[in-house]
mmCIF file of C-alpha atoms and ligand atoms in Angstrom:
data_model
loop_
_atom_site.group_PDB
_atom_site.id
_atom_site.type_symbol
_atom_site.label_atom_id
_atom_site.label_comp_id
_atom_site.label_asym_id
_atom_site.label_seq_id
_atom_site.Cartn_x
_atom_site.Cartn_y
_atom_site.Cartn_z
ATOM 1 C CA UNK A 5 -8.218 6.622 26.069
ATOM 2 C CA UNK A 6 -10.808 9.119 24.999
ATOM 3 C CA UNK A 7 -10.658 11.107 21.778
ATOM 4 C CA UNK A 8 -10.092 14.741 22.500
ATOM 5 C CA UNK A 9 -10.055 15.974 18.896
ATOM 6 C CA UNK A 10 -9.155 14.782 15.419
ATOM 7 C CA UNK A 11 -7.399 16.736 12.695
ATOM 8 C CA UNK A 12 -7.998 15.991 9.007
ATOM 9 C CA UNK A 13 -5.006 17.471 7.234
ATOM 10 C CA UNK A 14 -4.678 17.630 3.437
ATOM 11 C CA UNK A 15 -1.280 17.739 1.728
ATOM 12 C CA UNK A 16 -0.166 18.349 -1.840
ATOM 13 C CA UNK A 17 2.956 16.297 -2.558
ATOM 14 C CA UNK A 18 4.442 16.563 -6.089
ATOM 15 C CA UNK A 19 5.984 13.278 -7.292
ATOM 16 C CA UNK A 20 9.596 13.180 -8.523
ATOM 17 C CA UNK A 21 8.261 11.926 -11.863
ATOM 18 C CA UNK A 22 4.834 11.016 -13.243
ATOM 19 C CA UNK A 23 3.681 7.517 -12.247
ATOM 20 C CA UNK A 24 1.554 5.846 -14.915
ATOM 21 C CA UNK A 25 -0.540 2.728 -14.325
ATOM 22 C CA UNK A 26 -3.288 1.023 -16.326
ATOM 23 C CA UNK A 27 -5.803 3.242 -14.468
ATOM 24 C CA UNK A 28 -4.181 6.646 -14.882
ATOM 25 C CA UNK A 29 -1.230 9.002 -14.456
ATOM 26 C CA UNK A 30 -0.320 10.477 -11.073
ATOM 27 C CA UNK A 31 1.852 13.603 -10.922
ATOM 28 C CA UNK A 32 0.878 14.980 -7.508
ATOM 29 C CA UNK A 33 -0.193 12.926 -4.495
ATOM 30 C CA UNK A 34 -3.295 14.293 -2.771
ATOM 31 C CA UNK A 35 -2.590 13.072 0.773
ATOM 32 C CA UNK A 36 -4.997 12.970 3.710
ATOM 33 C CA UNK A 37 -3.557 12.581 7.216
ATOM 34 C CA UNK A 38 -5.667 11.718 10.239
ATOM 35 C CA UNK A 39 -4.169 13.106 13.453
ATOM 36 C CA UNK A 40 -5.804 12.073 16.725
ATOM 37 C CA UNK A 41 -5.272 13.810 20.025
ATOM 38 C CA UNK A 42 -6.041 12.208 23.397
ATOM 39 C CA UNK A 43 -5.084 13.288 26.900
ATOM 40 C CA UNK A 44 -2.300 10.674 26.972
ATOM 41 C CA UNK A 45 -0.835 10.722 23.456
ATOM 42 C CA UNK A 46 -1.225 11.773 19.818
ATOM 43 C CA UNK A 47 -1.181 9.555 16.756
ATOM 44 C CA UNK A 48 -1.052 9.737 12.964
ATOM 45 C CA UNK A 49 -2.641 7.700 10.191
ATOM 46 C CA UNK A 50 -2.219 8.223 6.454
ATOM 47 C CA UNK A 51 -5.212 7.628 4.199
ATOM 48 C CA UNK A 52 -4.154 5.911 0.968
ATOM 49 C CA UNK A 53 -7.187 6.950 -1.083
ATOM 50 C CA UNK A 54 -6.333 8.718 -4.329
ATOM 51 C CA UNK A 55 -7.902 11.976 -5.592
ATOM 52 C CA UNK A 56 -10.055 9.962 -8.038
ATOM 53 C CA UNK A 57 -11.870 6.640 -7.483
ATOM 54 C CA UNK A 58 -9.706 4.790 -10.052
ATOM 55 C CA UNK A 59 -7.615 2.223 -8.160
ATOM 56 C CA UNK A 60 -10.620 1.564 -5.923
ATOM 57 C CA UNK A 61 -14.017 3.147 -5.297
ATOM 58 C CA UNK A 62 -12.615 5.349 -2.529
ATOM 59 C CA UNK A 63 -11.317 8.884 -3.116
ATOM 60 C CA UNK A 64 -9.916 11.568 -0.866
ATOM 61 C CA UNK A 65 -12.858 13.986 -0.723
ATOM 62 C CA UNK A 66 -15.138 11.017 0.008
ATOM 63 C CA UNK A 67 -12.829 9.841 2.783
ATOM 64 C CA UNK A 68 -12.850 13.305 4.372
ATOM 65 C CA UNK A 69 -16.642 13.408 4.190
ATOM 66 C CA UNK A 70 -17.211 9.971 5.737
ATOM 67 C CA UNK A 71 -14.608 10.607 8.452
ATOM 68 C CA UNK A 72 -16.072 13.985 9.366
ATOM 69 C CA UNK A 73 -19.742 12.971 9.271
ATOM 70 C CA UNK A 74 -19.730 9.339 10.453
ATOM 71 C CA UNK A 75 -16.451 7.719 11.507
ATOM 72 C CA UNK A 76 -14.954 10.304 13.853
ATOM 73 C CA UNK A 77 -18.304 10.981 15.607
ATOM 74 C CA UNK A 78 -18.766 7.206 16.152
ATOM 75 C CA UNK A 79 -15.414 7.031 17.994
ATOM 76 C CA UNK A 80 -15.981 10.228 19.894
ATOM 77 C CA UNK A 81 -18.752 8.461 21.841
ATOM 78 C CA UNK A 82 -16.294 5.888 23.226
ATOM 79 C CA UNK A 83 -14.954 6.414 26.732
ATOM 80 C CA UNK A 84 -12.525 3.454 26.582
ATOM 81 C CA UNK A 85 -11.106 3.868 23.140
ATOM 82 C CA UNK A 86 -8.304 1.588 21.988
ATOM 83 C CA UNK A 87 -7.159 0.297 18.621
ATOM 84 C CA UNK A 88 -9.072 -2.999 18.838
ATOM 85 C CA UNK A 89 -12.334 -1.177 19.584
ATOM 86 C CA UNK A 90 -12.147 0.985 16.452
ATOM 87 C CA UNK A 91 -13.228 -1.530 13.774
ATOM 88 C CA UNK A 92 -16.217 -2.845 15.790
ATOM 89 C CA UNK A 93 -17.356 0.732 16.470
ATOM 90 C CA UNK A 94 -17.195 1.542 12.739
ATOM 91 C CA UNK A 95 -18.621 -1.757 11.454
ATOM 92 C CA UNK A 96 -22.147 -0.426 11.040
ATOM 93 C CA UNK A 97 -20.823 1.813 8.240
ATOM 94 C CA UNK A 98 -20.283 -0.216 5.062
ATOM 95 C CA UNK A 99 -17.080 -0.015 3.074
ATOM 96 C CA UNK A 100 -14.760 3.025 3.308
ATOM 97 C CA UNK A 101 -11.891 0.790 4.345
ATOM 98 C CA UNK A 102 -9.195 3.332 3.477
ATOM 99 C CA UNK A 103 -10.847 5.995 5.626
ATOM 100 C CA UNK A 104 -11.365 3.500 8.467
ATOM 101 C CA UNK A 105 -7.755 2.294 8.183
ATOM 102 C CA UNK A 106 -6.389 5.830 8.535
ATOM 103 C CA UNK A 107 -8.467 6.470 11.649
ATOM 104 C CA UNK A 108 -7.634 3.089 13.216
ATOM 105 C CA UNK A 109 -3.930 3.611 12.491
ATOM 106 C CA UNK A 110 -3.953 7.022 14.175
ATOM 107 C CA UNK A 111 -5.629 5.531 17.273
ATOM 108 C CA UNK A 112 -3.211 2.574 17.231
ATOM 109 C CA UNK A 113 -0.240 4.960 16.981
ATOM 110 C CA UNK A 114 -1.515 7.015 19.919
ATOM 111 C CA UNK A 115 -2.207 3.913 22.027
ATOM 112 C CA UNK A 116 1.216 2.391 21.329
ATOM 113 C CA UNK A 117 2.979 5.692 22.077
ATOM 114 C CA UNK A 118 1.109 5.813 25.374
ATOM 115 C CA UNK A 119 2.203 2.216 26.140
ATOM 116 C CA UNK A 120 5.743 2.756 24.806
ATOM 117 C CA UNK A 121 5.428 -0.139 22.331
ATOM 118 C CA UNK A 122 6.668 -0.086 18.705
ATOM 119 C CA UNK A 123 4.087 -1.039 16.058
ATOM 120 C CA UNK A 124 6.467 -3.697 14.729
ATOM 121 C CA UNK A 125 6.565 -5.440 18.120
ATOM 122 C CA UNK A 126 2.793 -5.132 18.568
ATOM 123 C CA UNK A 127 2.201 -6.788 15.177
ATOM 124 C CA UNK A 128 4.702 -9.604 15.739
ATOM 125 C CA UNK A 129 7.686 -8.525 13.643
ATOM 126 C CA UNK A 130 10.681 -10.839 13.397
ATOM 127 C CA UNK A 131 13.073 -8.561 11.430
ATOM 128 C CA UNK A 132 14.589 -5.119 11.990
ATOM 129 C CA UNK A 133 15.034 -4.371 8.281
ATOM 130 C CA UNK A 134 13.104 -5.431 5.205
ATOM 131 C CA UNK A 135 14.147 -6.097 1.598
ATOM 132 C CA UNK A 136 12.695 -3.594 -0.872
ATOM 133 C CA UNK A 137 11.413 -3.716 -4.402
ATOM 134 C CA UNK A 138 10.239 -0.894 -6.621
ATOM 135 C CA UNK A 139 7.189 -0.428 -8.829
ATOM 136 C CA UNK A 140 8.032 0.992 -12.264
ATOM 137 C CA UNK A 141 5.312 2.840 -14.157
ATOM 138 C CA UNK A 142 4.251 2.461 -17.778
ATOM 139 C CA UNK A 143 6.563 4.557 -19.986
ATOM 140 C CA UNK A 144 6.362 6.146 -23.431
ATOM 141 C CA UNK A 145 9.170 3.933 -24.745
ATOM 142 C CA UNK A 146 11.125 0.789 -23.903
ATOM 143 C CA UNK A 147 14.377 2.816 -23.824
ATOM 144 C CA UNK A 148 12.945 5.081 -21.151
ATOM 145 C CA UNK A 149 11.830 2.022 -19.162
ATOM 146 C CA UNK A 150 15.264 0.384 -19.371
ATOM 147 C CA UNK A 151 16.909 3.610 -18.137
ATOM 148 C CA UNK A 152 14.514 3.762 -15.188
ATOM 149 C CA UNK A 153 14.986 0.088 -14.255
ATOM 150 C CA UNK A 154 18.780 0.470 -14.545
ATOM 151 C CA UNK A 155 18.748 3.455 -12.184
ATOM 152 C CA UNK A 156 16.651 1.592 -9.591
ATOM 153 C CA UNK A 157 18.959 -1.427 -9.743
ATOM 154 C CA UNK A 158 21.963 0.894 -9.283
ATOM 155 C CA UNK A 159 20.241 2.271 -6.190
ATOM 156 C CA UNK A 160 20.028 -1.268 -4.816
ATOM 157 C CA UNK A 161 16.401 -2.325 -5.251
ATOM 158 C CA UNK A 162 16.190 -6.099 -4.971
ATOM 159 C CA UNK A 163 13.114 -6.668 -7.118
ATOM 160 C CA UNK A 164 11.485 -4.889 -10.047
ATOM 161 C CA UNK A 165 7.740 -4.675 -10.657
ATOM 162 C CA UNK A 166 6.601 -3.471 -14.063
ATOM 163 C CA UNK A 167 3.194 -1.928 -14.447
ATOM 164 C CA UNK A 168 1.461 -3.467 -17.475
ATOM 165 C CA UNK A 169 -1.674 -2.938 -19.554
ATOM 166 C CA UNK A 170 -2.927 -4.262 -22.918
ATOM 167 C CA UNK A 171 -0.333 -3.096 -25.470
ATOM 168 C CA UNK A 172 2.449 -2.789 -22.826
ATOM 169 C CA UNK A 173 3.035 -6.248 -21.414
ATOM 170 C CA UNK A 174 5.202 -8.782 -23.267
ATOM 171 C CA UNK A 175 7.390 -6.143 -24.952
ATOM 172 C CA UNK A 176 8.638 -4.444 -21.750
ATOM 173 C CA UNK A 177 9.168 -7.831 -20.048
ATOM 174 C CA UNK A 178 11.208 -9.129 -23.006
ATOM 175 C CA UNK A 179 13.320 -5.963 -23.012
ATOM 176 C CA UNK A 180 13.986 -5.986 -19.247
ATOM 177 C CA UNK A 181 14.922 -9.687 -19.265
ATOM 178 C CA UNK A 182 17.225 -9.139 -22.256
ATOM 179 C CA UNK A 183 19.018 -6.162 -20.658
ATOM 180 C CA UNK A 184 19.132 -7.254 -17.005
ATOM 181 C CA UNK A 185 19.188 -11.039 -17.245
ATOM 182 C CA UNK A 186 17.251 -14.088 -16.174
ATOM 183 C CA UNK A 187 18.264 -13.802 -12.503
ATOM 184 C CA UNK A 188 16.614 -10.424 -11.861
ATOM 185 C CA UNK A 189 13.608 -10.892 -9.540
ATOM 186 C CA UNK A 190 10.866 -9.519 -11.797
ATOM 187 C CA UNK A 191 7.076 -9.304 -11.537
ATOM 188 C CA UNK A 192 4.228 -7.422 -13.262
ATOM 189 C CA UNK A 193 1.073 -5.627 -12.105
ATOM 190 C CA UNK A 194 -1.950 -5.087 -14.398
ATOM 191 C CA UNK A 195 -4.248 -3.281 -11.944
ATOM 192 C CA UNK A 196 -7.273 -5.170 -13.297
ATOM 193 C CA UNK A 197 -6.756 -4.103 -16.921
ATOM 194 C CA UNK A 198 -7.474 -7.487 -18.589
ATOM 195 C CA UNK A 199 -10.327 -9.961 -18.995
ATOM 196 C CA UNK A 200 -10.318 -13.728 -19.225
ATOM 197 C CA UNK A 201 -10.490 -13.305 -23.020
ATOM 198 C CA UNK A 202 -6.857 -12.081 -22.787
ATOM 199 C CA UNK A 203 -5.667 -15.378 -21.279
ATOM 200 C CA UNK A 204 -3.581 -16.369 -24.316
ATOM 201 C CA UNK A 205 -1.793 -12.995 -24.349
ATOM 202 C CA UNK A 206 -1.133 -13.209 -20.596
ATOM 203 C CA UNK A 207 0.136 -16.792 -20.954
ATOM 204 C CA UNK A 208 2.936 -15.454 -23.191
ATOM 205 C CA UNK A 209 4.418 -14.021 -19.984
ATOM 206 C CA UNK A 210 5.008 -17.599 -18.786
ATOM 207 C CA UNK A 211 8.195 -17.719 -20.845
ATOM 208 C CA UNK A 212 9.924 -15.096 -18.666
ATOM 209 C CA UNK A 213 10.063 -16.710 -15.241
ATOM 210 C CA UNK A 214 8.213 -13.928 -13.448
ATOM 211 C CA UNK A 215 7.770 -14.105 -9.665
ATOM 212 C CA UNK A 216 4.079 -13.347 -10.159
ATOM 213 C CA UNK A 217 1.430 -11.490 -12.117
ATOM 214 C CA UNK A 218 -0.559 -9.124 -9.899
ATOM 215 C CA UNK A 219 -4.312 -8.537 -10.317
ATOM 216 C CA UNK A 220 -4.726 -9.181 -14.050
ATOM 217 C CA UNK A 221 -8.554 -9.197 -13.867
ATOM 218 C CA UNK A 222 -11.299 -7.127 -12.242
ATOM 219 C CA UNK A 223 -11.494 -6.640 -8.489
ATOM 220 C CA UNK A 224 -14.738 -8.641 -8.263
ATOM 221 C CA UNK A 225 -13.611 -11.401 -10.652
ATOM 222 C CA UNK A 226 -12.168 -13.880 -8.168
ATOM 223 C CA UNK A 227 -13.561 -16.860 -10.098
ATOM 224 C CA UNK A 228 -12.003 -15.453 -13.291
ATOM 225 C CA UNK A 229 -8.600 -15.436 -11.584
ATOM 226 C CA UNK A 230 -9.087 -19.082 -10.595
ATOM 227 C CA UNK A 231 -9.879 -19.904 -14.232
ATOM 228 C CA UNK A 232 -6.903 -17.884 -15.463
ATOM 229 C CA UNK A 233 -4.643 -19.713 -12.999
ATOM 230 C CA UNK A 234 -5.491 -22.946 -14.797
ATOM 231 C CA UNK A 235 -4.424 -21.377 -18.126
ATOM 232 C CA UNK A 236 -1.009 -20.003 -17.151
ATOM 233 C CA UNK A 237 2.030 -21.069 -15.152
ATOM 234 C CA UNK A 238 3.039 -17.702 -13.674
ATOM 235 C CA UNK A 239 1.690 -17.447 -10.115
ATOM 236 C CA UNK A 240 -1.273 -15.103 -9.753
ATOM 237 C CA UNK A 241 -1.077 -12.581 -6.927
ATOM 238 C CA UNK A 242 -4.172 -10.651 -5.887
ATOM 239 C CA UNK A 243 -4.155 -7.025 -4.769
ATOM 240 C CA UNK A 244 -7.467 -5.168 -5.359
ATOM 241 C CA UNK A 245 -9.594 -8.321 -4.807
ATOM 242 C CA UNK A 246 -8.275 -8.930 -1.288
ATOM 243 C CA UNK A 247 -10.413 -6.601 0.812
ATOM 244 C CA UNK A 248 -10.453 -8.640 4.041
ATOM 245 C CA UNK A 249 -9.161 -11.802 5.709
ATOM 246 C CA UNK A 250 -12.368 -13.527 4.613
ATOM 247 C CA UNK A 251 -11.811 -12.472 0.987
ATOM 248 C CA UNK A 252 -8.262 -13.825 1.242
ATOM 249 C CA UNK A 253 -9.459 -17.172 2.614
ATOM 250 C CA UNK A 254 -12.094 -17.396 -0.141
ATOM 251 C CA UNK A 255 -9.657 -16.543 -2.942
ATOM 252 C CA UNK A 256 -7.086 -19.041 -1.693
ATOM 253 C CA UNK A 257 -9.706 -21.783 -1.309
ATOM 254 C CA UNK A 258 -10.965 -21.122 -4.836
ATOM 255 C CA UNK A 259 -7.430 -21.335 -6.274
ATOM 256 C CA UNK A 260 -7.547 -17.706 -7.454
ATOM 257 C CA UNK A 261 -4.123 -16.752 -6.079
ATOM 258 C CA UNK A 262 -0.871 -18.340 -4.946
ATOM 259 C CA UNK A 263 0.515 -15.085 -3.505
ATOM 260 C CA UNK A 264 -1.141 -12.108 -1.792
ATOM 261 C CA UNK A 265 -0.245 -8.398 -1.797
ATOM 262 C CA UNK A 266 -1.232 -6.890 1.561
ATOM 263 C CA UNK A 267 -1.991 -3.172 1.746
ATOM 264 C CA UNK A 268 -3.360 -2.098 5.130
ATOM 265 C CA UNK A 269 -5.358 0.772 3.637
ATOM 266 C CA UNK A 270 -7.159 -1.490 1.187
ATOM 267 C CA UNK A 271 -8.289 -3.907 3.928
ATOM 268 C CA UNK A 272 -9.319 -1.477 6.680
ATOM 269 C CA UNK A 273 -6.136 -1.265 8.738
ATOM 270 C CA UNK A 274 -3.087 -2.977 10.221
ATOM 271 C CA UNK A 275 -5.089 -5.316 12.457
ATOM 272 C CA UNK A 276 -7.003 -6.781 9.495
ATOM 273 C CA UNK A 277 -3.741 -6.812 7.510
ATOM 274 C CA UNK A 278 -2.200 -9.000 10.223
ATOM 275 C CA UNK A 279 -5.222 -11.342 10.048
ATOM 276 C CA UNK A 280 -4.651 -11.702 6.300
ATOM 277 C CA UNK A 281 -0.996 -12.461 6.994
ATOM 278 C CA UNK A 282 -2.108 -15.162 9.452
ATOM 279 C CA UNK A 283 -4.681 -16.685 7.047
ATOM 280 C CA UNK A 284 -2.083 -16.790 4.273
ATOM 281 C CA UNK A 285 0.542 -18.322 6.580
ATOM 282 C CA UNK A 286 -1.921 -21.039 7.579
ATOM 283 C CA UNK A 287 -2.393 -21.869 3.875
ATOM 284 C CA UNK A 288 1.311 -21.653 2.976
ATOM 285 C CA UNK A 289 0.671 -18.572 0.833
ATOM 286 C CA UNK A 290 3.578 -16.052 0.682
ATOM 287 C CA UNK A 291 2.659 -12.389 1.170
ATOM 288 C CA UNK A 292 4.357 -9.062 0.516
ATOM 289 C CA UNK A 293 3.601 -5.489 1.462
ATOM 290 C CA UNK A 294 2.153 -3.273 -1.251
ATOM 291 C CA UNK A 295 2.540 0.469 -1.553
ATOM 292 C CA UNK A 296 0.279 3.430 -2.286
ATOM 293 C CA UNK A 297 2.808 6.236 -2.775
ATOM 294 C CA UNK A 298 2.832 6.829 0.966
ATOM 295 C CA UNK A 299 4.686 9.626 2.726
ATOM 296 C CA UNK A 300 7.135 8.679 5.464
ATOM 297 C CA UNK A 301 4.246 8.238 7.900
ATOM 298 C CA UNK A 302 2.517 5.517 5.901
ATOM 299 C CA UNK A 303 5.873 4.038 4.907
ATOM 300 C CA UNK A 304 6.945 3.692 8.566
ATOM 301 C CA UNK A 305 3.835 1.700 9.451
ATOM 302 C CA UNK A 306 4.132 -0.474 6.325
ATOM 303 C CA UNK A 307 7.716 -1.376 7.279
ATOM 304 C CA UNK A 308 6.507 -2.634 10.663
ATOM 305 C CA UNK A 309 4.010 -4.908 8.905
ATOM 306 C CA UNK A 310 6.539 -6.067 6.303
ATOM 307 C CA UNK A 311 8.746 -7.314 9.148
ATOM 308 C CA UNK A 312 6.275 -10.131 9.996
ATOM 309 C CA UNK A 313 7.460 -13.684 9.263
ATOM 310 C CA UNK A 314 5.090 -14.432 6.367
ATOM 311 C CA UNK A 315 6.364 -11.479 4.310
ATOM 312 C CA UNK A 316 8.806 -13.588 2.341
ATOM 313 C CA UNK A 317 8.856 -11.523 -0.871
ATOM 314 C CA UNK A 318 10.283 -7.979 -1.242
ATOM 315 C CA UNK A 319 7.550 -5.354 -1.032
ATOM 316 C CA UNK A 320 6.742 -2.056 -2.746
ATOM 317 C CA UNK A 321 8.135 -0.405 0.405
ATOM 318 C CA UNK A 322 10.514 1.826 -1.548
ATOM 319 C CA UNK A 323 12.708 4.643 -0.220
ATOM 320 C CA UNK A 324 11.294 8.165 0.191
ATOM 321 C CA UNK A 325 13.137 9.473 -2.884
ATOM 322 C CA UNK A 326 11.378 6.942 -5.148
ATOM 323 C CA UNK A 327 8.357 9.241 -4.924
ATOM 324 C CA UNK A 328 9.266 12.520 -3.200
ATOM 325 C CA UNK A 329 12.067 15.083 -3.262
ATOM 326 C CA UNK A 330 10.986 16.243 0.179
ATOM 327 C CA UNK A 331 9.244 13.829 2.538
ATOM 328 C CA UNK A 332 7.338 15.016 5.611
ATOM 329 C CA UNK A 333 9.443 12.773 7.882
ATOM 330 C CA UNK A 334 13.130 11.975 8.075
ATOM 331 C CA UNK A 335 13.605 10.350 4.676
ATOM 332 C CA UNK A 336 13.751 6.566 4.442
ATOM 333 C CA UNK A 337 17.003 5.643 2.697
ATOM 334 C CA UNK A 338 17.898 2.309 1.123
ATOM 335 C CA UNK A 339 20.873 0.394 2.599
ATOM 336 C CA UNK A 340 21.865 -2.682 0.590
ATOM 337 C CA UNK A 341 18.359 -2.796 -0.838
ATOM 338 C CA UNK A 342 16.759 -2.756 2.615
ATOM 339 C CA UNK A 343 14.869 -0.237 4.747
ATOM 340 C CA UNK A 344 15.134 -0.221 8.517
ATOM 341 C CA UNK A 345 12.003 -0.892 10.538
ATOM 342 C CA UNK A 346 11.405 2.098 12.868
ATOM 343 C CA UNK A 347 12.100 1.092 16.487
ATOM 344 C CA UNK A 348 10.395 3.904 18.428
ATOM 345 C CA UNK A 349 6.961 3.665 20.057
ATOM 346 C CA UNK A 350 3.913 3.599 17.775
ATOM 347 C CA UNK A 351 4.762 3.985 14.095
ATOM 348 C CA UNK A 352 8.129 5.226 15.364
ATOM 349 C CA UNK A 353 8.409 8.429 13.391
ATOM 350 C CA UNK A 354 6.823 11.897 13.462
ATOM 351 C CA UNK A 355 6.161 14.443 10.768
ATOM 352 C CA UNK A 356 8.698 17.301 10.714
ATOM 353 C CA UNK A 357 6.547 20.337 11.461
ATOM 354 C CA UNK A 358 8.145 22.685 8.894
ATOM 355 C CA UNK A 359 8.141 20.066 6.128
ATOM 356 C CA UNK A 360 4.547 19.210 6.967
ATOM 357 C CA UNK A 361 3.377 22.819 6.995
ATOM 358 C CA UNK A 362 5.141 23.470 3.675
ATOM 359 C CA UNK A 363 2.912 20.947 1.847
ATOM 360 C CA UNK A 364 -0.319 21.388 3.838
ATOM 361 C CA UNK A 365 -3.227 22.757 1.810
ATOM 362 C CA UNK A 366 -5.897 22.605 4.523
ATOM 363 C CA UNK A 367 -6.551 21.446 8.047
ATOM 364 C CA UNK A 368 -9.843 20.947 9.809
ATOM 365 C CA UNK A 369 -10.433 19.846 13.382
ATOM 366 C CA UNK A 370 -13.376 17.590 14.063
ATOM 367 C CA UNK A 371 -14.419 18.391 17.610
ATOM 368 C CA UNK A 372 -16.328 15.366 18.899
HETATM 369 C C1 LIG B 421 -0.513 -1.198 -6.792
HETATM 370 N N1 LIG B 421 0.919 0.729 -6.108
HETATM 371 O O1 LIG B 421 0.219 -2.032 -6.321
HETATM 372 C C2 LIG B 421 -0.385 0.295 -6.464
HETATM 373 C C3 LIG B 421 -1.122 1.089 -7.396
HETATM 374 C C4 LIG B 421 -1.207 2.534 -7.211
HETATM 375 C C5 LIG B 421 3.274 1.136 -5.963
HETATM 376 O O2 LIG B 421 2.286 0.096 -7.771
HETATM 377 C C6 LIG B 421 -2.268 7.284 -6.110
HETATM 378 C C7 LIG B 421 -2.844 6.522 -5.137
HETATM 379 C C8 LIG B 421 -1.550 6.684 -7.082
HETATM 380 C C9 LIG B 421 -2.743 5.145 -5.167
HETATM 381 C C10 LIG B 421 -0.723 4.683 -8.125
HETATM 382 C C11 LIG B 421 2.112 0.604 -6.709
HETATM 383 C C12 LIG B 421 -1.424 5.309 -7.122
HETATM 384 C C13 LIG B 421 -2.036 4.524 -6.156
HETATM 385 C C14 LIG B 421 -0.621 3.301 -8.139
HETATM 386 C C15 LIG B 421 -1.903 3.164 -6.217
HETATM 387 O O3 LIG B 421 -1.421 -1.572 -7.500
HETATM 388 MG MG1 LIG B 422 -1.184 -3.690 -7.382
#
């Protein structure tokens, strides 16, 4: 393939309710879509960067800038473009994994559509539906939290993840266990809000039989996580720290995590995400698919990944209506707590033009 042109499309997607984490409150998702056009096929990739560099150092305006000025021009030079050639062609530019992931995903989608192959099959999926969990934000009160968790369980979600931060950790876990019982699959996510000095507070969570605690410490504190692991029984799962297959291998070897959250955007794309899956499988480390408030486009691709054999825990691959009243694709709907893996070529789903146009705030074409 050869790149003909690339569209950078910005969307404004209001959330159904504010989503609060230890790093901030999100009320509107600032989405960037990368849309590649070749002579043979078109493809879409969703960039998971947020408007502000709070979850990670990347942010949407920065992603647009690096795509426009460096990443798209580097691919435009290639006469035999395919998905596996994208990362090597972009490797001379440091970082910007979310921007690179979106571009690689769009090329991968186009290539697979051209070949008539579903992303799930290309990645090695072994399931046609995946069990789903839901991530529940920090709330103003425990009552509000219990209402929200109750509604998600009524909808069929199979696992609950509570966002935590200092001052909102043991209390919400106690309340959810008391209301919904010891059997509820329950985990927590701190988004790097603690330090090793908080180990005794975090160890209080050991009493509640959590599946895992996700990223309690800083992104670059892998050794700290290994030390924390020796001070508590709850399995540590890393999210922000796992930026590549090498980082995953290092963290596992150091004893910093017993479980890994895989988010393709965070690691530079679906091909690196599969390598992390393979590294974890080789070490007997369970993985699950994270979420970044994706639209249906990003959700579709995540479901293909979550169908791989090592994804043995329910992911944050929630239904469309967890985040959006109106998705830009056919909405993903929960059936018995599961979402179906799209079966069509590429990511298997397209944006609905009217729905897409209704939320588009800008579009620019990078002509190579
Ligand atoms: C996590 N996701 O696992 C992330 C954090 C997160 C579903 O908990 C805008 C962009 C808002 C990215 C909010 C879930 C976000 C975001 C939360 C990522 O750590
Ligand atoms: Mg997380």
